[in-house]
Coordinates of C-alpha atoms in Angstrom, one line a residue:
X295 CA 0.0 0.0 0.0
X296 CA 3.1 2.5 1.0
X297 CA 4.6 1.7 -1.8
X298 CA 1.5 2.7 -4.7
X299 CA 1.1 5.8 -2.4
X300 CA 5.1 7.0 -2.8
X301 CA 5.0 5.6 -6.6
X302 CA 1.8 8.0 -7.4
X303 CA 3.5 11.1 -5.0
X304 CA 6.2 10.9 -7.4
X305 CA 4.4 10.8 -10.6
X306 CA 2.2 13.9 -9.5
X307 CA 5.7 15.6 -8.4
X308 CA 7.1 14.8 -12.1
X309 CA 3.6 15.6 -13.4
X310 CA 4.2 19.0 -11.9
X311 CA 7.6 19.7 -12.5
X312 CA 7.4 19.2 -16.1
X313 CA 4.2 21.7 -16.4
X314 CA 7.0 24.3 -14.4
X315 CA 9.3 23.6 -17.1
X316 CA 6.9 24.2 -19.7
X317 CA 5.1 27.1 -18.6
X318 CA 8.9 28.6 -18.1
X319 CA 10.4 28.0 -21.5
X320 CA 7.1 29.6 -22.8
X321 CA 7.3 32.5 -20.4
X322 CA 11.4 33.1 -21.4
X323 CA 10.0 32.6 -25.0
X324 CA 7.6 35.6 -24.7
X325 CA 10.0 37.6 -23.1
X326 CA 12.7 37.4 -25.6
X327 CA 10.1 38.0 -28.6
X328 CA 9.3 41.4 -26.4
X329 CA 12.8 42.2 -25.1
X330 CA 15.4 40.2 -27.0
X331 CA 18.3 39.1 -25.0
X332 CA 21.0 41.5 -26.6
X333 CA 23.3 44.1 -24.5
X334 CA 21.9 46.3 -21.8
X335 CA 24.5 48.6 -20.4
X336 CA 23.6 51.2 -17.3
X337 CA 27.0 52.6 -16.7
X338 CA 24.5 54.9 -14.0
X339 CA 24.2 51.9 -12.5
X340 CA 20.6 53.3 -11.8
X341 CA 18.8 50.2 -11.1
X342 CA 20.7 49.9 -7.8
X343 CA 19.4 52.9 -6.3
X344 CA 15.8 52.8 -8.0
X345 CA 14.8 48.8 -8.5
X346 CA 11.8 50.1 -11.0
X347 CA 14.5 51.9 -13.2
X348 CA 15.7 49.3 -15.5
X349 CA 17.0 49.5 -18.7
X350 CA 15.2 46.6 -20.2
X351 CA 12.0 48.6 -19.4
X352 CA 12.7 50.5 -22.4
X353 CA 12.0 47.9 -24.5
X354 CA 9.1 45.8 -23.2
X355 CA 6.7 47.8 -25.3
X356 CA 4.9 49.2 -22.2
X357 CA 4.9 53.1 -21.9
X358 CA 3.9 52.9 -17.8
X359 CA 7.5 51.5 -17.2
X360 CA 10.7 53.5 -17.6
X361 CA 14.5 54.0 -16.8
X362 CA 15.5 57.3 -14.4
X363 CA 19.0 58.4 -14.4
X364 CA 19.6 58.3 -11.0
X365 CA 23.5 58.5 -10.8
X366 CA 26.5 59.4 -13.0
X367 CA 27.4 57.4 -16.3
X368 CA 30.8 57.7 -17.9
X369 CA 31.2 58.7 -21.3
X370 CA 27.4 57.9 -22.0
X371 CA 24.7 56.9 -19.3
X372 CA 23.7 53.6 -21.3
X373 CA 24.4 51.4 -24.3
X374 CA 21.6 49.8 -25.2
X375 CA 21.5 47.0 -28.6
X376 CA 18.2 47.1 -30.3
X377 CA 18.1 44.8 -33.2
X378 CA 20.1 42.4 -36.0
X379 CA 20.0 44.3 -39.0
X380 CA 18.7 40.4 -40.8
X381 CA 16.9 37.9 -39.9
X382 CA 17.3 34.0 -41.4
X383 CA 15.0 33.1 -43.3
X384 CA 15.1 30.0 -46.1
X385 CA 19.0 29.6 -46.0
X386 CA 19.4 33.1 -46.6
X387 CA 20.1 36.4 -44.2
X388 CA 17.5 38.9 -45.0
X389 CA 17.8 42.1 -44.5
X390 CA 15.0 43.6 -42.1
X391 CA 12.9 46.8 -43.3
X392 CA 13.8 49.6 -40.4
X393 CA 12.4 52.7 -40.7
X394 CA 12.9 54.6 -37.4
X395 CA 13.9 55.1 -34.0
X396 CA 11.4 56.2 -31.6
X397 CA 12.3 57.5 -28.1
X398 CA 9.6 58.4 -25.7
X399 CA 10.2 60.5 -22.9
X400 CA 8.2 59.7 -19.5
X401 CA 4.7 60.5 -19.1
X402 CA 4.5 64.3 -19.2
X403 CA 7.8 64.5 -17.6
X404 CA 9.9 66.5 -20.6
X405 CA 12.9 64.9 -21.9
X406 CA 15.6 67.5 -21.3
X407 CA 19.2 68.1 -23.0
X408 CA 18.9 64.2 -24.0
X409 CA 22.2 63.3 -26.5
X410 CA 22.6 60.2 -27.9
X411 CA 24.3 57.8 -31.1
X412 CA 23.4 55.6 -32.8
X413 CA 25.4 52.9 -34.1
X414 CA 25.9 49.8 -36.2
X415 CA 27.8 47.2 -34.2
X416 CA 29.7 44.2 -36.4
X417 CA 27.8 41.0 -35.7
X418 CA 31.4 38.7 -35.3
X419 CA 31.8 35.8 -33.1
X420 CA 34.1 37.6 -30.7
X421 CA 34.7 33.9 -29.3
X422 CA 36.4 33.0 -33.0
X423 CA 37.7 36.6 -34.0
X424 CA 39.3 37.4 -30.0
X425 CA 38.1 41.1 -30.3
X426 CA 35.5 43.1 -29.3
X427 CA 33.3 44.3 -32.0
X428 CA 33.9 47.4 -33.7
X429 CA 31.1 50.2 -33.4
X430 CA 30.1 52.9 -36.3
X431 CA 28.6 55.9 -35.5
X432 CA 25.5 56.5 -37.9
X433 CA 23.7 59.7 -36.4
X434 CA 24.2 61.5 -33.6
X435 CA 22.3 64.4 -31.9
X436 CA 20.7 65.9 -29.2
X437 CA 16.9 66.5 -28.3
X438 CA 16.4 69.9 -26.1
X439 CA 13.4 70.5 -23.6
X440 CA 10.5 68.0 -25.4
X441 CA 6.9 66.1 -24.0
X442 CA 6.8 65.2 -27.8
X443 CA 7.7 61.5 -29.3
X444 CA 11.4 61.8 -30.7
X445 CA 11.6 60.1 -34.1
X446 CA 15.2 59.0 -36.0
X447 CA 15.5 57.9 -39.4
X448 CA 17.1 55.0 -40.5
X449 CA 16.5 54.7 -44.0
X450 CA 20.1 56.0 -45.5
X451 CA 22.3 54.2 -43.0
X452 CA 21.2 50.3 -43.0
X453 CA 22.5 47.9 -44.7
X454 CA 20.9 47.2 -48.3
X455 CA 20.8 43.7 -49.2
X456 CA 20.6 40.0 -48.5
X457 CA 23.5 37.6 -47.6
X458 CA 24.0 33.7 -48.9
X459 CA 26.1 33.4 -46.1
X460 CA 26.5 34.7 -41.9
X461 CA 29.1 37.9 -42.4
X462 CA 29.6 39.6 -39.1
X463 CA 31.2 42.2 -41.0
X464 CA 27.8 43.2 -42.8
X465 CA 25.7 41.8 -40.7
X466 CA 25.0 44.3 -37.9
X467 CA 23.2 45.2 -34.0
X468 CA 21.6 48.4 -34.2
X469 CA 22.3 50.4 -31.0
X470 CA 21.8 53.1 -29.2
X471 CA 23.5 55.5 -26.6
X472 CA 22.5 58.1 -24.4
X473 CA 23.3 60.6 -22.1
X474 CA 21.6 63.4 -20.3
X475 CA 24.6 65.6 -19.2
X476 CA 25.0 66.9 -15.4
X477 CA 21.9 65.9 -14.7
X478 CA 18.5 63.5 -14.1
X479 CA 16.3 62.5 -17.3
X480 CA 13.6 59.7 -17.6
X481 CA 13.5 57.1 -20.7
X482 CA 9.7 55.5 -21.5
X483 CA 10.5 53.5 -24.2
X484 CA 13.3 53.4 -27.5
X485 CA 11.3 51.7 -30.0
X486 CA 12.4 50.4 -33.8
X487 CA 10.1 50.6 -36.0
X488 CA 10.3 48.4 -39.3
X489 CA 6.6 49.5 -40.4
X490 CA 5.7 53.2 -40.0
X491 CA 3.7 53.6 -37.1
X492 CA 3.8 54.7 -33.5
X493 CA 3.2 53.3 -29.6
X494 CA 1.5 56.3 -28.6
X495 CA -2.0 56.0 -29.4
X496 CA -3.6 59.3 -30.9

């Protein structure tokens, strides 16, 4: 009798531990499809001080969340990666469609003195090549005192066409950096947009 009582314990215990697995790959699955796992860089170190100011809150799509400098960066207050410039698709790296950068400052908070780069950084193995990955400046600027959505344009700087074969030398991260100088400033979101359109609902 002990023994059918232990046997079905641990069939209900595997029975459960394999619906945890599941339910976890799926929820890591979602999350990457919302915030893929590429660099996140807070050289504020913000998140420390502030445990609701993370960086990956600026890409999760949600305009409630948001990252607030709360300390002093270095050269820049974050270096965030954003996207592969291809995607694989039938044997073949195509090229993805991105049209713009959007950054959203926080609420009705305005985003104030914000500067920022954007770069293309070379998609190498740094595991084969033993270097770090160069970057390349695309666009630079700097928004003054703004409530409004910030929008970049991408289409002159991107790469322009499809690979037969993985080339980490044309085949890129987009990236951003940002800095609000001697001072606070407060992030929503930094969206890329490969379809024209916008979070912020009119």
């Amino acid at each position: 009798m002990i023994y059918h009582l232990i046997a079905s314990l641990i069939s209900i215990l595997i029975l459960v531990f394999n619906y945890w697995i599941i339910q976890n790959t799926e929820r890591k699955i979602n999350s990457y499809t919302k915030i893929p796992p590429f660099q996140k860089i807070d050289y504020t170190s913000s998140y420390k001080k502030n445990p609701a100011s993370s960086l990956k809150n600026l890409l999760d799509g949600d305009l409630a969340t948001s990252w607030t400098k709360e300390g002093e960066g270095m050269e820049w207050d974050f270096d965030l990666e954003l996207r592969l410039t291809h995607f694989y698709k039938q044997n073949r790296y195509i090229k993805r469609n991105l049209k713009e950068i959007h950054i959203y400052p926080c609420g009705d908070s305005p985003m104030k003195n914000f500067q920022y780069e954007v770069f293309l950084r070379e998609g190498i193995n740094v595991d084969k090549e033993l270097r770090m990955p160069d970057d390349r400046t695309i666009y630079a600027g700097e928004l003054g005192e703004t409530n409004d959505v910030s929008v970049i344009q991408l289409n002159d700087f991107l790469p322009t066409r499809d690979l037969e074969s993985y080339d980490g030398k044309q085949i890129f991260i987009l990236g951003i950096k940002g800095k609000f100088p001697g001072g606070t400033g407060c992030l929503a979101e930094i969206s890329v947009i490969e379809e024209l359109g916008s979070l912020r609902q009119n």
